[in-house]
Coordinates of C-alpha atoms in Angstrom, one line a residue:
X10 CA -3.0 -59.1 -4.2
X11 CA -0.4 -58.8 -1.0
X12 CA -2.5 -56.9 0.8
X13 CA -0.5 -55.9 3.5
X14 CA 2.2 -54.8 1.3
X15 CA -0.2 -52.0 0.0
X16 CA -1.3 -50.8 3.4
X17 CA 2.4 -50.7 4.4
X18 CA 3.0 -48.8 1.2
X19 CA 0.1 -46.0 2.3
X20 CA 1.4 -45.7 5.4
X21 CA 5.3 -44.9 4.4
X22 CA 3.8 -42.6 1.7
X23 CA 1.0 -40.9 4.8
X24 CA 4.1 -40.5 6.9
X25 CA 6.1 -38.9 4.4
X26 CA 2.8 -36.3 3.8
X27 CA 3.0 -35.5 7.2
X28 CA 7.0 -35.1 7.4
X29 CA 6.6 -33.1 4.3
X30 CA 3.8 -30.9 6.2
X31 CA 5.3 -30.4 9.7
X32 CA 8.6 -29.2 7.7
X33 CA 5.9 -26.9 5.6
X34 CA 4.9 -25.7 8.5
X35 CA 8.2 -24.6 10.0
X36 CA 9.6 -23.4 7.0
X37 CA 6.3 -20.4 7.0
X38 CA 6.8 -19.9 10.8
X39 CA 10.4 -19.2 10.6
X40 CA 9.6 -17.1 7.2
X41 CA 6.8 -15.4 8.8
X42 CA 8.5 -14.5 12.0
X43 CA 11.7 -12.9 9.6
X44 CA 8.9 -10.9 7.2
X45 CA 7.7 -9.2 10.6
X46 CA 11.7 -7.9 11.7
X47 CA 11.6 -5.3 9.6
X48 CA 8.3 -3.4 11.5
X49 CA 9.6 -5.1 14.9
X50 CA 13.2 -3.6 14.5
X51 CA 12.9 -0.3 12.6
X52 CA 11.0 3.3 14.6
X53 CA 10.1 4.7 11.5
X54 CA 9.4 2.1 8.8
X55 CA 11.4 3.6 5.7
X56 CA 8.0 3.7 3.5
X57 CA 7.4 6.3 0.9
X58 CA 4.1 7.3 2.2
X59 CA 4.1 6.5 5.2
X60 CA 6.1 9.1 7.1
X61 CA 3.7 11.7 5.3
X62 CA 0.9 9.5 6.9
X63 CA 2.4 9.4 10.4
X64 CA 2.6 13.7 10.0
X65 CA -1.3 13.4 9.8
X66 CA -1.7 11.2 12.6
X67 CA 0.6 13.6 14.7
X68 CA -1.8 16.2 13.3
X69 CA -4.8 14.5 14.2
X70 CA -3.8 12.8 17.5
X71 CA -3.1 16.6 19.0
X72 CA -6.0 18.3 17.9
X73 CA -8.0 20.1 20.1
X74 CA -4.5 20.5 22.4
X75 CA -2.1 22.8 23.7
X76 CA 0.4 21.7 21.3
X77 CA -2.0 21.5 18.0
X78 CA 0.0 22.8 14.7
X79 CA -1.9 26.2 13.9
X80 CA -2.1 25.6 10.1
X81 CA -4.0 22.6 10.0
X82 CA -7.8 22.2 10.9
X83 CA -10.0 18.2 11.1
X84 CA -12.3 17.9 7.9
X85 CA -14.3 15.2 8.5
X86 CA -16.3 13.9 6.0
X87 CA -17.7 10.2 5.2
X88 CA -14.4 9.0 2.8
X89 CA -14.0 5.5 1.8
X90 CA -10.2 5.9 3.0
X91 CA -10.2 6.9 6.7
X92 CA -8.5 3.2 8.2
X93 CA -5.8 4.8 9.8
X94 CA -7.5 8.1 10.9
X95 CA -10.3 6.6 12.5
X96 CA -7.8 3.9 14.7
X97 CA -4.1 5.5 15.3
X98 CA -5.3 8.6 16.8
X99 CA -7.2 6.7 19.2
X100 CA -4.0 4.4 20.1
X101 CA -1.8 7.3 19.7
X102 CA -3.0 8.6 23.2
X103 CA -2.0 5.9 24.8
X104 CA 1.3 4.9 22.8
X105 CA 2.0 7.9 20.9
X106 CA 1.6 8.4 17.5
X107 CA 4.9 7.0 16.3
X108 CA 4.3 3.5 18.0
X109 CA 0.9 3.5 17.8
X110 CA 1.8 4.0 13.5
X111 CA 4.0 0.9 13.6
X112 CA 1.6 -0.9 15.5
X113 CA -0.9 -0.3 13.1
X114 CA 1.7 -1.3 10.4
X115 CA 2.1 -4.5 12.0
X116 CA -1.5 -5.5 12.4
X117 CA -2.2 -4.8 8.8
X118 CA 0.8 -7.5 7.8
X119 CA -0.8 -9.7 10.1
X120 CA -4.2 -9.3 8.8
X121 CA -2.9 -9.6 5.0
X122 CA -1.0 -13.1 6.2
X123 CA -3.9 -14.1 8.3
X124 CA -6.7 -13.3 5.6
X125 CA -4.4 -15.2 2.9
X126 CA -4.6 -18.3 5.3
X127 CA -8.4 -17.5 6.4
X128 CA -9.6 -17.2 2.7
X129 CA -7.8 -21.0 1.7
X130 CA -9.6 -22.6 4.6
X131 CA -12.9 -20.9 3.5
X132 CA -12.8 -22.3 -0.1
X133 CA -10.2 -25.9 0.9
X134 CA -10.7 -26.4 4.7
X135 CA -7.1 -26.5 4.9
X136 CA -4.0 -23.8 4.3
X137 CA -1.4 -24.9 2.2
X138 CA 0.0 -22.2 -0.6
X139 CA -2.0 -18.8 0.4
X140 CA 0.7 -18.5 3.4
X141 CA 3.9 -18.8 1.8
X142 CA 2.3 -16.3 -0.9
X143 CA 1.5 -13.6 1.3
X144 CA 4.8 -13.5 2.7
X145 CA 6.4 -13.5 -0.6
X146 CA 4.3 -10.5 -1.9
X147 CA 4.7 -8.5 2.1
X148 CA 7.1 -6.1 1.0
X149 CA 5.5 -5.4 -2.8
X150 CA 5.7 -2.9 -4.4
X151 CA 1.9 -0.9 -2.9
X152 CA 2.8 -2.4 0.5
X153 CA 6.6 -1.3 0.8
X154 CA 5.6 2.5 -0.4
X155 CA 3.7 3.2 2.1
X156 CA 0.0 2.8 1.2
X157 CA -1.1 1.4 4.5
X158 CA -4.6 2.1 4.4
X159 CA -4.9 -0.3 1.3
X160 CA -2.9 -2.7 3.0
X161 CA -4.7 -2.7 6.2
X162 CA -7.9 -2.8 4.3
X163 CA -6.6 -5.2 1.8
X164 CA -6.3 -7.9 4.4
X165 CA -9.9 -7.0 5.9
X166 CA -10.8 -8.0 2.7
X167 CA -9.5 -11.2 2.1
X168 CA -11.1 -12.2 5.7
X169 CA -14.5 -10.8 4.2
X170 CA -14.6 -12.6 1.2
X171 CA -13.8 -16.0 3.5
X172 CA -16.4 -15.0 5.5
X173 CA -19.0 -14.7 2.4
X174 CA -17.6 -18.5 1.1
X175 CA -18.1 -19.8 4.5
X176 CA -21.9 -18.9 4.4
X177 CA -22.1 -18.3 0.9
X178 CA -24.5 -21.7 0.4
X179 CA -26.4 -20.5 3.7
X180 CA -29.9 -18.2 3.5
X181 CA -30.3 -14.9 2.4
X182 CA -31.0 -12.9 5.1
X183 CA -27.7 -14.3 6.4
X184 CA -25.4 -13.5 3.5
X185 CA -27.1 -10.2 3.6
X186 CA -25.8 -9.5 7.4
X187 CA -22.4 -10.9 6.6
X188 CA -22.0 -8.6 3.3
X189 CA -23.0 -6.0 5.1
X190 CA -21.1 -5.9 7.8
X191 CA -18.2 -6.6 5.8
X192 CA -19.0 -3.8 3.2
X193 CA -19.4 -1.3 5.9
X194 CA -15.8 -1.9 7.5
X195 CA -14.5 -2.0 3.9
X196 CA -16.2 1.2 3.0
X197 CA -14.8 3.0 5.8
X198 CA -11.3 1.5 5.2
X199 CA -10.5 2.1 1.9
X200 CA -12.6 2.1 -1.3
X201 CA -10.1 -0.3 -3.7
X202 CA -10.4 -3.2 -1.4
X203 CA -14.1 -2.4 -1.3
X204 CA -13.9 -3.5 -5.2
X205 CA -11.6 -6.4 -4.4
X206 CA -13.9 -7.8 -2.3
X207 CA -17.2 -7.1 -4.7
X208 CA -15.0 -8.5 -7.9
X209 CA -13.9 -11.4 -6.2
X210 CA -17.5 -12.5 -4.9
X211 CA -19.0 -11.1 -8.4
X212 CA -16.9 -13.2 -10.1
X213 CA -17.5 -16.2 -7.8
X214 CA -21.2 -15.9 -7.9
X215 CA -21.0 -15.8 -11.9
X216 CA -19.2 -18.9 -11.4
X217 CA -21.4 -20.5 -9.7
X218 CA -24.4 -19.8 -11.3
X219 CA -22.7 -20.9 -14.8
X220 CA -21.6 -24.1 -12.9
X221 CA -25.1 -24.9 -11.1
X222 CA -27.1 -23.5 -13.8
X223 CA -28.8 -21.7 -10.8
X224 CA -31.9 -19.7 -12.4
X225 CA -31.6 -16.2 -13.6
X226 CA -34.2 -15.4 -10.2
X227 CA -32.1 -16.6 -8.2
X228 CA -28.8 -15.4 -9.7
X229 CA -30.0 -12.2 -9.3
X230 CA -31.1 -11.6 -6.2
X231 CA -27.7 -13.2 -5.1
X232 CA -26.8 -10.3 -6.6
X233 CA -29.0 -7.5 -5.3
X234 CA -27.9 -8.5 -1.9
X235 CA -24.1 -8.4 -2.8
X236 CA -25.3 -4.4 -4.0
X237 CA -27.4 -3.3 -1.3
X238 CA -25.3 -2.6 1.1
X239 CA -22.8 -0.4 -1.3
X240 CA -25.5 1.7 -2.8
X241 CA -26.7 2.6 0.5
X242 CA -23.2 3.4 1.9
X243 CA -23.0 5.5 -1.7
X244 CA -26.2 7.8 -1.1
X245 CA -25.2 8.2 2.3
X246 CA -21.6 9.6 1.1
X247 CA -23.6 11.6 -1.1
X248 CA -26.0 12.9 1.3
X249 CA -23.0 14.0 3.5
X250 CA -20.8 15.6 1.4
X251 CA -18.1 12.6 1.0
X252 CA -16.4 11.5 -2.0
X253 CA -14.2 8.8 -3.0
X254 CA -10.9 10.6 -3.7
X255 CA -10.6 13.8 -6.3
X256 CA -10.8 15.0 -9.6
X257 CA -8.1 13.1 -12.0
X258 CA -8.7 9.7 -13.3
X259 CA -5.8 8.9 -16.7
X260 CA -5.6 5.7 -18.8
X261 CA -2.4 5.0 -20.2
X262 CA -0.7 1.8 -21.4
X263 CA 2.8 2.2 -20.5
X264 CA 3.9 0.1 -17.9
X265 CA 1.0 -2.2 -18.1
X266 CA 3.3 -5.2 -18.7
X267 CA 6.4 -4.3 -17.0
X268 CA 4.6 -4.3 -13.5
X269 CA 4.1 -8.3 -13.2
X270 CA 8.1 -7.8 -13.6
X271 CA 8.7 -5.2 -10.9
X272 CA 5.8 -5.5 -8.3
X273 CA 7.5 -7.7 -5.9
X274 CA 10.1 -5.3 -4.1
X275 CA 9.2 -1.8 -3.5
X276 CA 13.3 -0.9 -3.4
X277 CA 15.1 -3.1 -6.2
X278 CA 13.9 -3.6 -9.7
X279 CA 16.4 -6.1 -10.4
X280 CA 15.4 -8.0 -7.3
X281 CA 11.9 -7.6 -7.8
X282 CA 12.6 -8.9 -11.7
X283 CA 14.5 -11.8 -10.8
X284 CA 11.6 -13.0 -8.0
X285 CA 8.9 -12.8 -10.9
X286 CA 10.8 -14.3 -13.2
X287 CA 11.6 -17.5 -10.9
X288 CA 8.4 -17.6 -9.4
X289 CA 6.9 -17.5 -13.5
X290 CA 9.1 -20.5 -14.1
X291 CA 8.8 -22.4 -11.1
X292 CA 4.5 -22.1 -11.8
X293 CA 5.0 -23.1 -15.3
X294 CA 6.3 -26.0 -14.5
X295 CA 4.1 -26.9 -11.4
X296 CA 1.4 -26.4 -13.9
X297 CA 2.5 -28.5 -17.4
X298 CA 3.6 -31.3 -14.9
X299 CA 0.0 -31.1 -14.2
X300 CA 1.2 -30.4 -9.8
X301 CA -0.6 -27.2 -10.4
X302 CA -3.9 -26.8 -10.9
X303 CA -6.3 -24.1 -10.8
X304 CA -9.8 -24.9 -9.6
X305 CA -12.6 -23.6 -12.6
X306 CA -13.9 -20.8 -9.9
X307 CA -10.2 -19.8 -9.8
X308 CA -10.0 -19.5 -13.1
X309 CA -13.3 -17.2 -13.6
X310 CA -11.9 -15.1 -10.8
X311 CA -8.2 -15.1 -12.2
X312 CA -9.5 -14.4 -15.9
X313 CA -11.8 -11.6 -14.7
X314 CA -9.2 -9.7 -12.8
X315 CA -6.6 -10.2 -15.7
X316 CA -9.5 -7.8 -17.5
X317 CA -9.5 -6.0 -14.5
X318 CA -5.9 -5.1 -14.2
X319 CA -6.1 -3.9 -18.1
X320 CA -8.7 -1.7 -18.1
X321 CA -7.8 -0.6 -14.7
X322 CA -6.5 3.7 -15.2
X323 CA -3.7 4.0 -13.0
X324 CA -4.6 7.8 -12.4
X325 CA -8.6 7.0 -10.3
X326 CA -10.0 9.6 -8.6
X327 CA -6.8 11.4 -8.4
X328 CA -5.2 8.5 -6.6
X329 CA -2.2 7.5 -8.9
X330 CA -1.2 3.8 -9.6
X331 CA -4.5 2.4 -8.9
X332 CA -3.3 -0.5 -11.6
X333 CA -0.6 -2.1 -9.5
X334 CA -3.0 -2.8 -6.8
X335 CA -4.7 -5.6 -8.5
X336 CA -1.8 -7.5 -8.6
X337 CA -1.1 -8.6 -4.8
X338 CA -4.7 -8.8 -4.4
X339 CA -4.6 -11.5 -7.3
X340 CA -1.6 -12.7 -5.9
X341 CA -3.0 -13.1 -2.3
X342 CA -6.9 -14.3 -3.8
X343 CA -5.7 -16.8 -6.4
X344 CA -3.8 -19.6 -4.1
X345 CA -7.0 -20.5 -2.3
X346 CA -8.3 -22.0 -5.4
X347 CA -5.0 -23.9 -6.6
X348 CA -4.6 -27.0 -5.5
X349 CA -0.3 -28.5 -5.4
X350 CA 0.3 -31.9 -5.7
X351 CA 4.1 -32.8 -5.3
X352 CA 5.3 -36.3 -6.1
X353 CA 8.2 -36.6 -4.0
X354 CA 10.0 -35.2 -0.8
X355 CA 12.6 -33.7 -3.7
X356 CA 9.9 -31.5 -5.0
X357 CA 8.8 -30.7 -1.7
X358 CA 12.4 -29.2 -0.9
X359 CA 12.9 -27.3 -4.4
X360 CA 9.2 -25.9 -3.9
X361 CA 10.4 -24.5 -0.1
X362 CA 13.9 -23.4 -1.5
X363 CA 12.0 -21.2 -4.2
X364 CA 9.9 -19.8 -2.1
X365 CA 12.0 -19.1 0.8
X366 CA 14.5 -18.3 -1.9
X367 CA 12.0 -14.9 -2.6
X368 CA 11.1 -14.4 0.5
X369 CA 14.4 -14.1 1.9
X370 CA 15.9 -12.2 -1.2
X371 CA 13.0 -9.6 -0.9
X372 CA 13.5 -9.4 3.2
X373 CA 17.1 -8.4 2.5
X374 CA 16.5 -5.7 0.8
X375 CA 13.6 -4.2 3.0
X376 CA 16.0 -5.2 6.4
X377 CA 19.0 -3.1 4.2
X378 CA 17.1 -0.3 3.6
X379 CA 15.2 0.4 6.7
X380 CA 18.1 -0.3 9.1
X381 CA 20.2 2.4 6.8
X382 CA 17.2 4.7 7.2
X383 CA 17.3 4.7 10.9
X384 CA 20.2 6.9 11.1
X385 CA 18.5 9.3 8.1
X386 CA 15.3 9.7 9.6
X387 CA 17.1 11.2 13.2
X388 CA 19.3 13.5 10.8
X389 CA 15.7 14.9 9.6
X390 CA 14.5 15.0 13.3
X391 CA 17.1 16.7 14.3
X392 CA 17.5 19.1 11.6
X393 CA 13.9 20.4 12.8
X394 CA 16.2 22.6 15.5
X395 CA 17.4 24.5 12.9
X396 CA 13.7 25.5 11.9
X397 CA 11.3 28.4 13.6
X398 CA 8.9 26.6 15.0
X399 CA 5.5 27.6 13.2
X400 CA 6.9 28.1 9.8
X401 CA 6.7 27.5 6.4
X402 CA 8.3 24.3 4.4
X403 CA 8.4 23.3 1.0
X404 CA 10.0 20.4 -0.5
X405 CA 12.0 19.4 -3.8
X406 CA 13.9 16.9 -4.9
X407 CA 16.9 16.5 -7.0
X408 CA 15.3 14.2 -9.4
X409 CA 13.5 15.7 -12.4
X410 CA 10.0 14.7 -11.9
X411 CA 7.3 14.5 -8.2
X412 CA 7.2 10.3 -9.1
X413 CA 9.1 8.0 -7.2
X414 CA 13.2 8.1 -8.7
X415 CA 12.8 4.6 -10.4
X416 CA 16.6 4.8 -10.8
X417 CA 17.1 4.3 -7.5
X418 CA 13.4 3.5 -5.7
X419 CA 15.9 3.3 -2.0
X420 CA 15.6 7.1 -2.3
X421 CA 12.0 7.1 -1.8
X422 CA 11.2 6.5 1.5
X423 CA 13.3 10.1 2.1
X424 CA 10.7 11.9 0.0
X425 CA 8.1 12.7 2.6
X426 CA 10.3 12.6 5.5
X427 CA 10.3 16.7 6.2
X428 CA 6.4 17.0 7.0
X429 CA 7.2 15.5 10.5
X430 CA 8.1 19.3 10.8
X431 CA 4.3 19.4 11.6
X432 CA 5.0 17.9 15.0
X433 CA 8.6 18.9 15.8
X434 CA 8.3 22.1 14.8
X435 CA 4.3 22.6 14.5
X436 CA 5.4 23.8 10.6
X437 CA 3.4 24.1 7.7
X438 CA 4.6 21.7 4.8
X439 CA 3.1 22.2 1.6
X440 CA 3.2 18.5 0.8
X441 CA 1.3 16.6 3.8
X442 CA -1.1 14.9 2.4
X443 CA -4.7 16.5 2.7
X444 CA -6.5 16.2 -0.4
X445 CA -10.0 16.2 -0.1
X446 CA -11.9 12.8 -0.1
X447 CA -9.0 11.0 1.2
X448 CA -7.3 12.5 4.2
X449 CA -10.0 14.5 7.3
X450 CA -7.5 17.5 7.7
X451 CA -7.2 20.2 5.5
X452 CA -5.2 23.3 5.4
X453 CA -6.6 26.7 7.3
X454 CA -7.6 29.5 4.7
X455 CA -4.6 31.3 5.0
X456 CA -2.1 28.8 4.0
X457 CA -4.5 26.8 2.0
X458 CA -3.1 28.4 -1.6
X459 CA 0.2 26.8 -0.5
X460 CA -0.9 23.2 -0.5
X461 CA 0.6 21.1 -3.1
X462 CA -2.3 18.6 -4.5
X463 CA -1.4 15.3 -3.3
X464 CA 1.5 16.1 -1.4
X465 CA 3.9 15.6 -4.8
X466 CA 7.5 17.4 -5.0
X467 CA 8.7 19.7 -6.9
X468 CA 11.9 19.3 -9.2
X469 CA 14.0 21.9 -8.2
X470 CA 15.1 22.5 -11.5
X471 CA 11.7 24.1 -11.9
X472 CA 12.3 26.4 -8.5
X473 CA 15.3 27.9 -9.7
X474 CA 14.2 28.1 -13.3
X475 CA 11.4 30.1 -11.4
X476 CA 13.6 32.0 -9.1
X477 CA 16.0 33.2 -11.8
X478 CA 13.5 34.3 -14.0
X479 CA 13.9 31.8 -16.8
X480 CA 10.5 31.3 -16.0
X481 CA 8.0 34.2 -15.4
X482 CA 5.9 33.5 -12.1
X483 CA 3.1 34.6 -14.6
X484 CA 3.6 31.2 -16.5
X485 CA 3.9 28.6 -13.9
X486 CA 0.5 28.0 -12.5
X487 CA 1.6 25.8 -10.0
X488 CA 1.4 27.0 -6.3
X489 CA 5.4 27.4 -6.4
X490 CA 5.3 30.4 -8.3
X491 CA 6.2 32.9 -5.7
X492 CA 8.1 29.7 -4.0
X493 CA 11.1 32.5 -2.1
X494 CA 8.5 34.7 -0.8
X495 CA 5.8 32.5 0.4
X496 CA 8.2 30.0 2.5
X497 CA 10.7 29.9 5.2
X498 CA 12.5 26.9 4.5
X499 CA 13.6 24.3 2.1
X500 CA 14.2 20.6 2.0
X501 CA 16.0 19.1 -0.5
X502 CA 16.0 15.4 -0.8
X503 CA 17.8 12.8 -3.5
X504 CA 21.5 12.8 -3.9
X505 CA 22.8 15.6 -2.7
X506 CA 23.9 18.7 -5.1
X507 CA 25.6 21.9 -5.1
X508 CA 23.5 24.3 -3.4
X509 CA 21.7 25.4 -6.3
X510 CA 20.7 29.5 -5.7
X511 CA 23.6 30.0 -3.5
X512 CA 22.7 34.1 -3.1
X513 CA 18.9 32.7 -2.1
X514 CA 19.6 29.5 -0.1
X515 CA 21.5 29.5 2.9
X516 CA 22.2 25.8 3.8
X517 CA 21.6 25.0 7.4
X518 CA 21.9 21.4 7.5
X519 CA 22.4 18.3 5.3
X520 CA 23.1 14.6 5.6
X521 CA 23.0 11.9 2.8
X522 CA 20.0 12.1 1.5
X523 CA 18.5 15.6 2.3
X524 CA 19.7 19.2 2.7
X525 CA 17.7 22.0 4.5
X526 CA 17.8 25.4 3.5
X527 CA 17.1 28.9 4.9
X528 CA 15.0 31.1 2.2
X529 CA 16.7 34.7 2.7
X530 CA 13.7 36.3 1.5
X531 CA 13.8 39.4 -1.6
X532 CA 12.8 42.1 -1.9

């Protein structure tokens, strides 16, 4: 045996692991550095939700002052969903609210990247794929509409459940005081990642008991103190007139298996179609060349939330897509317990051009979209001059239904962009968001008939239909049915259209995506 022919052989091939790692390890810094331009570079992120969720902070920041909008009062109450309430109002004083928004924006991508990365050290002791899948799911489809709580929360999550692996073999009083703490931020932060976390370490603990054939004592006091903690912080809720979201929970089949397909870019189907499809392929083969493999908890945790996903509603507690949610929490979960094994430096390279490859893809479209959206947003701003300040907005769109246009998802982030009226012009617009059990503001009793149940638009096909009498007020239960009395003002967003009631709507102001109209009001 030529001995020191094998030791130089394990040295060339040790060198060539560490090559392959250091250029790893730039390839994610430069990728993760790009993934945060978007937040850096853009005022007002151009998120569905979000702009409706920066209104409430405006709302909430300037309670109590000289400049607090008249139609709007705090409801506090102990709701699983309260991330951003309880933190940018606080920052808002000192940065104001539109910064201190974006800031808060940016720590949650952080926190998703960082708890991908804290999670694979908990379960490997080393990062290797949980990085470069964060950054390939940061702009999916939850994240890039807007639903920052969940995202925030989402990556608290990820560094709970390490924190739970890192002591998980350690006493019980300890785990206790780690759950707990954990559930407690969780719970105050939004309720799905709540569930996350609990399935993932359910899961996990089922695991292990299978695999240690741990007794069913023991097994289940694991379990009571996983529980504890979230029954108590569910009698207290109880006890103080919380809830977790509203009335409304629908199961329905239809999209189950297209969202896999369009989950990974909130503004282009086709991109998000031709990611999944690539990434599909590119694990397919990783896996029958046997470079992939998934570790056996993995695979109780992965099987379990493929159940999950199905029998997921995607109406919960009034809180539509609920579904879709499971999939970048899969997404960032699962690549802590894979393990990647490439022979050469050739595999290494195609492996970082695929990924990059969907990263960069999916960053073009989010930098394309926002950056056009800067110039949108100030047309809205400073439309706001054309408006009384204290009055009344409602707004439509030009599509034929309150979802998001999946024609064109680009148009989205306009959708929600008129209830900054509540600070410009200290308006009241029917659609901010302040649904009971989710949001801590609510609308004073005199305008409350006028709220639109969460925040969703109205086609205006169904305002004029209404309007012209093609639809008797007496048959539209909706809070729109006296729509040209009860407001001031209209917004009008999608592509634009002839005005519509031209003897009822007096246009003030338009730009691409919007058009404001005066309500001259009948008799």
């Amino acid at each position: 045996m030529n001995v020191p022919a094998l030791l130089a052989a394990e040295n060339l091939i040790a060198r060539g692991t560490r090559s392959d790692r250091s250029v790893a390890t730039v390839v994610f810094a430069l990728l993760a550095v790009a993934s945060l331009l978007p937040t850096l570079l853009a005022p007002v992120p151009a998120m569905g939700d979000y702009v409706n969720h920066l209104a409430r902070m405006y709302i909430l920041s300037q309670m109590g002052s000289a400049n607090a909008n008249p139609y709007y009062q705090a409801a506090w109450a102990f709701y699983p969903n309260l991330a951003m309430d309880l933190v940018v109002p606080q920052m808002a004083r000192l940065f104001g609210a539109e910064n201190a928004a974006r800031l808060f924006l940016l720590f949650s991508q952080i926190l998703v990247v960082g708890g991908a990365l804290a999670l694979e050290w908990a379960v490997k002791r080393r990062v290797h794929l949980a990085g470069f899948a964060a950054l390939m799911f940061l702009y999916c489809l939850p994240f890039s509409w807007g639903f920052i709580n969940f995202e925030g929360a989402l990556g608290i999550g990820l560094c709970s459940i390490a924190a739970y692996l890192v002591v998980a073999e350690q006493s019980a009083p300890v785990r206790f005081v780690v759950n707990a703490a954990s559930v407690m931020v969780l719970f105050a932060a939004h309720f799905f990642p709540l569930g996350v976390y609990g399935a993932t370490l359910g899961l996990y603990e089922l695991w292990r008991a299978f695999d240690r054939k741990c007794p069913a004592r023991d097994v289940a006091l694991r379990f009571v103190t996983l529980v504890i903690p979230v029954v108590a912080l569910l009698v207290i809720m109880r006890l103080t007139a919380g809830s977790v979201g509203s009335e409304g929970t629908f199961w329905y089949f239809n999209y189950k298996l297209l969202w896999p397909f369009f989950i990974m870019n909130g503004y282009s189907m086709a991109v998000s179609g031709a990611s999944a499809i690539l990434l599909m392929a590119a694990l397919y083969v990783a896996a029958r060349c046997s470079m992939l493999k998934l570790k056996p908890a993995g695979i109780w945790i992965a099987t379990g939330f493929a159940l999950l996903y199905l029998a997921m509603p995607p109406t919960l507690f009034g809180t539509a897509f609920a579904d879709i949610r499971v999939l970048p929490a899969v997404a960032l979960i699962l690549p802590a317990f894979c393990s990647l094994s490439l022979p050469s430096r050739r595999w290494t390279m195609a492996a970082l051009a695929v990924v990059g490859g969907i990263t960069l893809a999916n960053l073009g479209v989010v930098l394309e979209t926002w950056l056009s959206y800067r110039s949108e947003y100030s047309a809205v701003i400073e439309s706001f001059q054309h408006i009384d300040r204290g009055s009344k907005i409602l707004i439509a769109t030009t599509g034929e239904s309150e979802d998001p246009p999946f024609k064109d998802l680009t148009q989205y982030p306009m959708y929600y962009a008129p209830t900054l009226a509540v600070h410009y012009a200290n308006a009241f617009v029917s659609n901010v968001f302040t649904e009971t059990g989710k949001q801590p503001i609510q609308a004073r009793a005199e305008v409350r008939r006028l709220v639109i149940s969460n925040g969703g638009l109205v086609p205006i096909r169904r305002l004029s239909a209404i309007a012209t009498g093609e639809t008797a007020a007496s048959d539209d239960t909706g809070v729109v049915r006296t729509w040209y009395r009860d407001f001031d003002y209209l917004y009008l967003v999608g592509p634009t259209i002839a005005n519509p009631l031209p003897e009822l709507l007096k246009e003030l102001d338009r730009s691409g995506r919007f058009v404001l109209y005066k309500i001259r009001r009948t008799p």
